Short mmCIF file of C-alpha atoms and ligand atoms in Angstrom, two decimals:
data_model
loop_
_atom_site.label_atom_id
_atom_site.label_comp_id
_atom_site.label_asym_id
_atom_site.label_seq_id
_atom_site.Cartn_x
_atom_site.Cartn_y
_atom_site.Cartn_z
CA UNK O 195 4.03 -8.29 22.72
CA UNK O 196 4.34 -5.21 21.26
CA UNK O 197 2.02 -2.11 20.37
CA UNK O 198 3.59 0.91 19.45
CA UNK O 199 2.57 4.46 18.76
CA UNK O 200 4.57 7.81 17.75
CA UNK O 201 2.92 10.55 18.40
CA UNK O 202 3.92 14.03 17.06
CA UNK O 203 6.98 12.21 15.79
CA UNK O 204 9.01 15.08 13.03
CA UNK O 205 12.49 13.84 11.50
CA UNK O 206 13.51 16.76 10.02
CA UNK O 207 17.95 17.55 8.50
CA UNK O 208 19.78 19.87 9.88
CA UNK O 209 17.02 22.64 10.10
CA UNK O 210 15.54 22.46 6.88
CA UNK O 211 12.14 21.81 6.18
CA UNK O 212 10.96 18.70 8.08
CA UNK O 213 10.05 15.51 6.48
CA UNK O 214 8.64 13.25 8.97
CA UNK O 215 6.37 16.41 9.99
CA UNK O 216 4.38 15.37 12.90
CA UNK O 217 2.71 12.16 12.28
CA UNK O 218 0.56 9.99 14.33
CA UNK O 219 0.48 6.26 14.02
CA UNK O 220 -0.52 3.40 16.81
CA UNK O 221 0.80 -0.10 15.71
CA UNK O 222 -1.75 -3.08 17.58
CA UNK O 223 0.19 -6.29 19.19
CA UNK O 224 0.40 -8.52 16.55
CA UNK O 225 -0.77 -6.23 13.55
CA UNK O 226 0.75 -6.32 9.34
CA UNK O 227 0.59 -2.05 9.38
CA UNK O 228 1.72 -0.61 6.17
CA UNK O 229 3.31 2.68 4.90
CA UNK O 230 3.11 3.16 1.52
CA UNK O 231 3.74 6.34 -0.28
CA UNK O 232 5.81 7.69 -3.38
CA UNK O 233 9.23 7.41 -3.29
CA UNK O 234 10.65 10.26 -0.83
CA UNK O 235 7.19 10.84 1.22
CA UNK O 236 9.04 9.94 4.71
CA UNK O 237 8.38 6.37 4.62
CA UNK O 238 11.84 4.74 5.43
CA UNK O 239 12.31 7.46 7.94
CA UNK O 240 9.48 6.46 9.37
CA UNK O 241 10.71 3.18 10.25
CA UNK O 242 14.32 3.90 10.56
CA UNK O 243 12.78 6.10 12.98
CA UNK O 244 11.45 3.55 14.72
CA UNK O 245 14.05 1.01 14.73
CA UNK O 246 16.53 3.58 16.02
CA UNK O 247 18.57 4.29 13.18
CA UNK O 248 17.30 7.98 13.16
CA UNK O 249 17.55 10.60 15.50
CA UNK O 250 13.67 11.38 16.36
CA UNK O 251 13.80 15.54 16.20
CA UNK O 252 10.79 16.03 18.19
CA UNK O 253 7.42 13.90 19.60
CA UNK O 254 7.42 10.77 21.51
CA UNK O 255 8.11 6.74 20.43
CA UNK O 256 6.74 4.05 22.05
CA UNK O 257 7.16 0.26 22.42
CA UNK O 258 4.57 -1.10 25.08
CA UNK O 259 3.65 2.02 26.25
CA UNK O 260 6.62 2.86 27.39
CA UNK O 261 9.00 5.62 25.43
CA UNK O 262 12.21 4.21 23.58
CA UNK O 263 13.38 7.98 21.76
CA UNK O 264 16.78 7.43 23.44
CA UNK O 265 16.70 3.31 24.17
CA UNK O 266 19.35 2.44 21.64
CA UNK O 267 18.14 -0.34 18.27
CA UNK O 268 19.35 -3.31 20.29
CA UNK O 269 18.00 -3.11 22.57
CA UNK O 270 14.46 -2.01 20.78
CA UNK O 271 13.75 -6.34 20.36
CA UNK O 272 13.32 -5.20 16.79
CA UNK O 273 14.08 -7.02 13.38
CA UNK O 274 14.25 -5.35 10.45
CA UNK O 275 15.28 -6.38 6.98
CA UNK O 276 16.73 -4.21 4.26
CA UNK O 277 15.86 -3.69 0.38
CA UNK O 278 19.41 -4.23 -0.23
CA UNK O 279 19.13 -7.37 2.48
CA UNK O 280 22.93 -7.18 4.37
CA UNK O 281 24.00 -9.97 4.34
CA UNK O 282 27.71 -10.85 5.65
CA UNK O 283 29.37 -11.57 2.17
CA UNK O 284 32.06 -14.03 4.13
CA UNK O 285 29.33 -16.14 6.14
CA UNK O 286 27.45 -18.69 5.05
CA UNK O 287 24.07 -19.06 5.62
CA UNK O 288 23.59 -20.57 8.43
CA UNK O 289 26.42 -17.84 9.79
CA UNK O 290 24.39 -15.13 8.67
CA UNK O 291 21.13 -16.78 10.31
CA UNK O 292 23.20 -18.14 13.46
CA UNK O 293 24.89 -14.48 14.09
CA UNK O 294 22.46 -12.98 15.77
CA UNK O 295 21.71 -15.40 18.28
CA UNK O 296 25.63 -15.75 18.80
CA UNK O 297 25.63 -11.69 20.04
CA UNK O 298 22.57 -12.83 22.02
CA UNK O 299 24.76 -15.69 23.57
CA UNK O 300 22.12 -18.07 23.20
CA UNK O 301 22.82 -21.90 24.32
CA UNK O 302 25.08 -23.44 20.61
CA UNK O 303 21.94 -25.95 20.85
CA UNK O 304 19.09 -23.64 20.46
CA UNK O 305 21.29 -21.20 17.63
CA UNK O 306 21.15 -24.82 16.13
CA UNK O 307 17.91 -26.17 15.91
CA UNK O 308 16.21 -22.24 15.50
CA UNK O 309 18.67 -22.07 12.46
CA UNK O 310 17.24 -25.00 11.02
CA UNK O 311 13.79 -24.83 11.42
CA UNK O 312 13.85 -20.89 10.18
CA UNK O 313 15.75 -22.11 7.57
CA UNK O 314 13.46 -24.81 6.89
CA UNK O 315 10.17 -22.83 6.76
CA UNK O 316 11.53 -20.87 4.10
CA UNK O 317 12.76 -23.39 1.71
CA UNK O 318 16.67 -22.02 2.55
CA UNK O 319 18.06 -25.58 3.71
CA UNK O 320 19.45 -26.63 1.54
CA UNK O 321 21.57 -23.52 1.07
CA UNK O 322 22.23 -23.46 4.65
CA UNK O 323 26.25 -23.85 3.52
CA UNK O 324 26.73 -20.75 0.93
CA UNK O 325 28.03 -17.72 1.11
CA UNK O 326 25.57 -14.63 -0.08
CA UNK O 327 27.35 -14.39 -3.93
CA UNK O 328 26.48 -17.79 -4.76
CA UNK O 329 22.75 -17.07 -4.19
CA UNK O 330 20.43 -15.65 -6.31
CA UNK O 331 18.35 -12.25 -5.14
CA UNK O 332 15.55 -14.14 -4.20
CA UNK O 333 17.41 -16.84 -2.24
CA UNK O 334 19.36 -13.94 -0.32
CA UNK O 335 15.89 -11.74 -0.03
CA UNK O 336 14.62 -16.07 2.29
CA UNK O 337 18.12 -15.07 3.93
CA UNK O 338 17.03 -12.28 5.17
CA UNK O 339 13.80 -12.80 6.14
CA UNK O 340 14.78 -16.40 8.37
CA UNK O 341 18.05 -14.19 9.87
CA UNK O 342 15.52 -11.78 10.81
CA UNK O 343 13.02 -14.45 12.34
CA UNK O 344 15.03 -16.42 13.78
CA UNK O 345 15.64 -13.24 16.24
CA UNK O 346 12.40 -14.24 17.50
CA UNK O 347 11.80 -10.59 18.16
CA UNK O 348 8.85 -8.42 19.35
CA UNK O 349 8.89 -6.35 16.19
CA UNK O 350 9.73 -6.96 12.81
CA UNK O 351 10.36 -4.12 10.86
CA UNK O 352 10.71 -4.38 6.71
CA UNK O 353 12.08 -1.86 4.56
CA UNK O 354 10.90 -2.37 0.88
CA UNK O 355 12.07 -5.73 0.97
CA UNK O 356 11.15 -7.19 -1.77
CA UNK O 357 11.73 -4.23 -3.79
CA UNK O 358 14.82 -5.69 -5.85
CA UNK O 359 13.00 -9.43 -6.65
CA UNK O 360 11.14 -9.79 -10.39
CA UNK O 361 7.84 -9.79 -10.56
CA UNK O 362 6.80 -12.92 -10.48
CA UNK O 363 9.11 -14.24 -7.34
CA UNK O 364 7.57 -10.73 -5.43
CA UNK O 365 4.27 -12.14 -5.65
CA UNK O 366 5.79 -15.75 -4.32
CA UNK O 367 7.57 -13.86 -1.63
CA UNK O 368 4.16 -11.62 -0.61
CA UNK O 369 2.53 -15.30 0.04
CA UNK O 370 5.39 -16.59 2.55
CA UNK O 371 5.57 -12.97 4.02
CA UNK O 372 1.82 -13.09 4.71
CA UNK O 373 2.06 -16.95 5.38
CA UNK O 374 5.34 -16.23 7.86
CA UNK O 375 2.91 -13.83 9.42
CA UNK O 376 0.29 -16.10 10.43
CA UNK O 377 2.68 -19.24 11.77
CA UNK O 378 4.45 -16.91 14.35
CA UNK O 379 0.65 -15.48 15.46
CA UNK O 380 -0.79 -18.95 15.34
CA UNK O 381 2.78 -20.32 17.46
CA UNK O 382 2.16 -17.92 19.36
CA UNK O 383 5.17 -15.86 18.60
CA UNK O 384 5.41 -12.09 18.27
CA UNK O 385 4.24 -10.87 14.94
CA UNK O 386 3.98 -7.46 15.27
CA UNK O 387 5.16 -5.55 11.19
CA UNK O 388 5.69 -2.67 9.45
CA UNK O 389 6.23 -3.30 6.36
CA UNK O 390 7.52 -0.39 4.14
CA UNK O 391 6.33 0.15 0.80
CA UNK O 392 5.74 1.95 -2.74
CA UNK O 393 3.74 -0.58 -4.80
CA UNK O 394 0.47 -0.64 -3.51
CA UNK O 395 -0.45 -3.88 -4.49
CA UNK O 396 2.22 -5.22 -1.43
CA UNK O 397 0.88 -2.93 0.73
CA UNK O 398 -3.68 -3.95 -0.44
CA UNK O 399 -2.22 -7.91 -0.48
CA UNK O 400 0.12 -7.45 2.70
CA UNK O 401 -1.65 -4.67 5.29
CA UNK O 402 -3.98 -5.35 8.26
CA UNK O 403 -3.88 -1.55 7.79
CA UNK O 404 -2.14 0.92 5.08
CA UNK O 405 -0.94 4.19 6.17
CA UNK O 406 -0.69 6.47 2.90
CA UNK O 407 1.73 9.27 2.96
CA UNK O 408 2.40 12.23 1.02
CA UNK O 409 5.25 14.74 1.15
CA UNK O 410 5.63 13.37 5.29
CA UNK O 411 2.22 13.54 5.92
CA UNK O 412 -0.52 10.85 6.86
CA UNK O 413 -3.01 10.99 3.88
CA UNK O 414 -5.35 8.73 5.15
CA UNK O 415 -4.79 5.17 7.83
CA UNK O 416 -7.46 2.72 7.04
CA UNK O 417 -8.33 -0.59 6.32
CA UNK O 418 -7.07 -1.79 2.20
CA UNK O 419 -11.00 -2.22 1.37
CA UNK O 420 -11.68 1.39 2.77
CA UNK O 421 -9.07 2.97 0.92
CA UNK O 422 -10.15 1.80 -1.91
CA UNK O 423 -13.41 2.28 -1.08
CA UNK O 424 -13.39 5.48 0.42
CA UNK O 425 -10.57 7.32 -0.38
CA UNK O 426 -10.51 11.02 1.82
CA UNK O 427 -8.75 12.59 -1.22
CA UNK O 428 -7.99 12.66 -4.67
CA UNK O 429 -4.32 11.70 -3.64
CA UNK O 430 -4.98 8.63 -2.40
CA UNK O 431 -8.24 7.80 -4.81
CA UNK O 432 -5.05 7.90 -7.54
CA UNK O 433 -2.88 5.97 -5.10
CA UNK O 434 -4.70 2.72 -3.98
CA UNK O 435 -6.02 0.59 -7.35
CA UNK O 436 -4.32 -0.64 -10.30
CA UNK O 437 -5.24 0.65 -13.05
CA UNK O 438 -5.07 4.44 -11.05
CA UNK O 439 -8.71 6.30 -11.13
CA UNK O 440 -10.26 7.94 -13.60
CA UNK O 441 -10.33 11.44 -13.17
CA UNK O 442 -11.84 14.81 -15.11
CA UNK O 443 -14.02 18.08 -14.10
CA UNK O 444 -17.37 17.90 -14.51
CA UNK O 445 -20.73 19.98 -13.33
CA UNK O 446 -22.63 19.96 -9.99
CA UNK O 447 -26.44 20.14 -10.78
CA UNK O 448 -29.51 20.06 -8.51
CA UNK O 449 -32.92 19.85 -9.95
CA UNK O 450 -35.86 19.23 -7.03
CA UNK O 451 -33.92 16.55 -4.45
CA UNK O 452 -32.06 15.04 -7.18
CA UNK O 453 -27.88 15.85 -7.51
CA UNK O 454 -26.52 15.34 -11.45
CA UNK O 455 -23.09 15.11 -12.33
CA UNK O 456 -23.01 16.63 -15.76
CA UNK O 457 -19.05 16.07 -17.61
CA UNK O 458 -18.59 17.41 -21.25
CA UNK O 459 -22.27 15.62 -22.65
CA UNK O 460 -22.41 12.65 -19.66
CA UNK O 461 -24.76 13.23 -16.78
CA UNK O 462 -24.63 10.59 -14.27
CA UNK O 463 -27.16 11.03 -11.66
CA UNK O 464 -25.70 11.09 -7.83
CA UNK O 465 -26.99 8.23 -5.34
CA UNK O 466 -28.70 10.40 -1.80
CA UNK O 467 -26.55 8.15 0.10
CA UNK O 468 -22.76 10.36 -1.42
CA UNK O 469 -24.84 13.88 -1.24
CA UNK O 470 -24.81 15.11 1.87
CA UNK O 471 -21.59 17.50 1.70
CA UNK O 472 -22.48 18.74 -1.45
CA UNK O 473 -25.48 21.48 -0.87
CA UNK O 474 -22.60 24.21 -0.91
CA UNK O 475 -20.52 22.61 -4.66
CA UNK O 476 -23.46 22.71 -6.53
CA UNK O 477 -23.89 24.45 -9.93
CA UNK O 478 -19.44 24.98 -8.96
CA UNK O 479 -17.11 22.73 -11.33
CA UNK O 480 -15.47 19.93 -9.40
CA UNK O 481 -13.42 16.82 -9.28
CA UNK O 482 -14.99 13.66 -11.05
CA UNK O 483 -13.25 9.96 -10.05
CA UNK O 484 -14.20 6.62 -11.92
CA UNK O 485 -12.85 3.32 -11.12
CA UNK O 486 -11.77 1.19 -14.12
CA UNK O 487 -13.89 -1.57 -12.99
CA UNK O 488 -16.95 0.94 -12.86
CA UNK O 489 -17.36 1.05 -16.55
CA UNK O 490 -19.12 -0.62 -18.10
CA UNK O 491 -19.15 -1.95 -21.87
CA UNK O 492 -21.17 -2.89 -25.00
CA UNK O 493 -21.46 -3.79 -28.52
CA UNK O 494 -24.18 -3.60 -30.86
CA UNK O 495 -27.00 -1.64 -28.54
CA UNK O 496 -27.50 1.93 -29.58
CA UNK O 497 -29.75 3.73 -26.45
CA UNK O 498 -26.52 2.21 -24.51
CA UNK O 499 -24.61 5.35 -23.10
CA UNK O 500 -22.00 7.18 -24.67
CA UNK O 501 -19.80 6.01 -27.86
CA UNK O 502 -16.48 5.03 -26.49
CA UNK O 503 -13.57 6.83 -28.88
CA UNK O 504 -11.37 4.06 -28.44
CA UNK O 505 -7.42 4.73 -28.70
CA UNK O 506 -5.90 1.52 -26.69
CA UNK O 507 -6.99 -1.56 -26.58
CA UNK O 508 -4.43 -3.75 -23.76
CA UNK O 509 -5.94 -7.88 -23.61
CA UNK O 510 -4.23 -10.09 -20.40
CA UNK O 511 -5.99 -12.62 -21.86
CA UNK O 512 -8.47 -13.00 -18.59
CA UNK O 513 -9.86 -9.52 -19.02
CA UNK O 514 -8.70 -6.27 -21.31
CA UNK O 515 -8.01 -2.74 -20.68
CA UNK O 516 -10.10 -0.49 -23.31
CA UNK O 517 -8.67 3.24 -22.82
CA UNK O 518 -10.85 5.96 -24.73
CA UNK O 519 -11.02 9.53 -24.86
CA UNK O 520 -13.26 11.33 -22.59
CA UNK O 521 -14.17 15.22 -21.85
CA UNK O 522 -10.82 15.75 -22.41
CA UNK O 523 -9.53 13.25 -20.12
CA UNK O 524 -8.23 9.99 -21.11
CA UNK O 525 -10.39 6.89 -19.47
CA UNK O 526 -9.34 3.12 -18.52
CA UNK O 527 -12.21 0.94 -19.00
CA UNK O 528 -11.60 -2.94 -17.96
CA UNK O 529 -13.52 -5.59 -19.10
CA UNK O 530 -14.23 -9.29 -17.90
CA UNK O 531 -15.22 -10.01 -21.63
CA UNK O 532 -13.07 -10.37 -24.37
CA UNK O 533 -14.64 -7.90 -26.28
CA UNK O 534 -13.90 -8.19 -29.87
CA UNK O 535 -13.52 -4.52 -30.74
CA UNK O 536 -10.12 -2.11 -31.90
CA UNK O 537 -9.31 0.74 -31.85
CA UNK O 538 -12.03 3.06 -34.29
CA UNK O 539 -14.28 0.36 -34.07
CA UNK O 540 -17.97 2.49 -34.04
CA UNK O 541 -20.38 -0.34 -32.47
CA UNK O 542 -19.26 -0.44 -28.61
CA UNK O 543 -21.05 1.96 -26.37
CA UNK O 544 -20.11 3.17 -22.22
CA UNK O 545 -21.66 3.61 -19.31
CA UNK O 546 -20.46 4.21 -16.09
CA UNK O 547 -21.30 3.13 -12.71
CA UNK O 548 -22.73 5.97 -10.76
CA UNK O 549 -23.65 5.29 -8.14
CA UNK O 550 -19.52 4.38 -7.26
CA UNK O 551 -17.88 7.45 -8.55
CA UNK O 552 -15.79 9.79 -6.41
CA UNK O 553 -16.16 13.39 -6.17
CA UNK O 554 -13.40 15.69 -5.03
CA UNK O 555 -13.11 19.12 -3.86
CA UNK O 556 -11.67 21.01 -7.66
CA UNK O 557 -9.31 22.84 -4.62
CA UNK O 558 -8.65 21.05 -2.29
CA UNK O 559 -8.93 17.23 -3.41
CA UNK O 560 -10.95 16.35 -0.84
CA UNK O 561 -13.49 13.84 -1.06
CA UNK O 562 -17.04 15.49 -0.94
CA UNK O 563 -19.07 12.28 -1.90
CA UNK O 564 -18.00 9.73 0.96
CA UNK O 565 -21.12 8.38 3.00
CA UNK O 566 -22.58 10.61 6.06
CA UNK O 567 -20.38 7.97 8.36
CA UNK O 568 -16.72 8.41 6.96
CA UNK O 569 -16.67 12.08 8.17
CA UNK O 570 -17.12 11.60 11.30
CA UNK O 571 -13.97 8.33 11.62
P1 ADP B 228 11.03 7.60 0.86
O1 ADP B 228 11.14 6.30 1.55
O2 ADP B 228 9.51 7.88 1.47
O3 ADP B 228 10.96 6.77 -0.23
P2 ADP B 228 12.96 8.78 3.18
O4 ADP B 228 12.29 8.51 4.36
O5 ADP B 228 14.06 7.75 1.88
O6 ADP B 228 12.15 8.72 1.40
O7 ADP B 228 13.42 10.33 2.18
C1 ADP B 228 11.70 11.10 2.18
C2 ADP B 228 12.86 12.56 2.28
O8 ADP B 228 14.18 12.87 2.99
C3 ADP B 228 13.38 12.53 1.26
O9 ADP B 228 13.64 13.60 0.58
C4 ADP B 228 14.94 12.61 1.04
O10 ADP B 228 15.92 12.74 0.08
C5 ADP B 228 15.17 13.30 2.41
N1 ADP B 228 15.96 12.01 3.36
C6 ADP B 228 16.42 10.94 3.56
N2 ADP B 228 17.58 10.95 4.16
C7 ADP B 228 18.79 12.14 4.59
C8 ADP B 228 19.54 12.91 5.32
N3 ADP B 228 20.37 11.16 5.51
N4 ADP B 228 20.47 13.52 4.98
C9 ADP B 228 18.84 14.78 4.31
N5 ADP B 228 17.74 14.51 3.05
C10 ADP B 228 16.97 13.40 3.34
#
């Protein structure tokens, strides 16, 4: 059982500007929480403060209601997995996994049972006699994972554990990790996990909730789908989703009760549900955001939307990405069907799915088109 609470946590090095700026975060028992953000935003520092590897400058860190700011790492019942595996090179896989259990003075039989069980679950039982140098990156990371899990800690911390692996292996390890979290939970074992990554796909696929960080601040804490559908600002809108959201400038207009957004010579009607914050932006310049899948393409139909001025087409087999020039910006749209067009084609037109567009304040970059109830939460 482990809840973790960060209250106004600040970290600064040698009185310089803080690299973590008073963050508040509650991780529930059994939750898979992901900290995501660009390099240098303070994710690892936050994780290391939770582990006790980094001193907290100010604020309160609680594990199960108890303040642990000054509790040493080994007394926090936390296991951590690092990007560089941090295995003992002179020990075999068996000894690496068993190490923490020996230190905890568990009986020999129990150590042996746990090592073999974990190794079997992670499919590394055939490697138990090998040394780290004789294994691939993926195998080493599974050993590091096994070493953490064997300890049966109350909280597991992961610092970019998959970043050193190639793309294919990253995907399979990601699935394995999600499975591991579920398995621990179904066995009634503690499985609170906090996972740091700069990769938004990892964040979206693993996190029950995701904490999006920038410059030492939490910009949004929410479920993956809410982050995707209701980003509170342009930073989150751009960071979450692949390809990234498209942005261009627009001017907001109101005729009778209808709001419209004009982007060059293209105009979108804004659905009523998105308008309650828009009154003060009428006739002002705003930023418009459109996701790739909210751009529809059609061939040979002059009555459909606007001509696509295509610059690049990327065909991925199951879908294609169409890059085109629009209102002084480069947009990318996603088409599930193969359109059979080329750069320079004159017979393809596009339309936006206007009900899904986002509008941002041009100065503060706040999303001003969320449904009303999202501003209350
Ligand atoms: P992230 O994990 O998001 O990439 P970090 O938490 O590692 O970022 O670092 C946050 C910021 O703190 C960075 O600007 C980094 O340069 C700075 N930083 C990290 N460790 C130290 C240190 N020991 N001394 C000074 N600055 C540091």
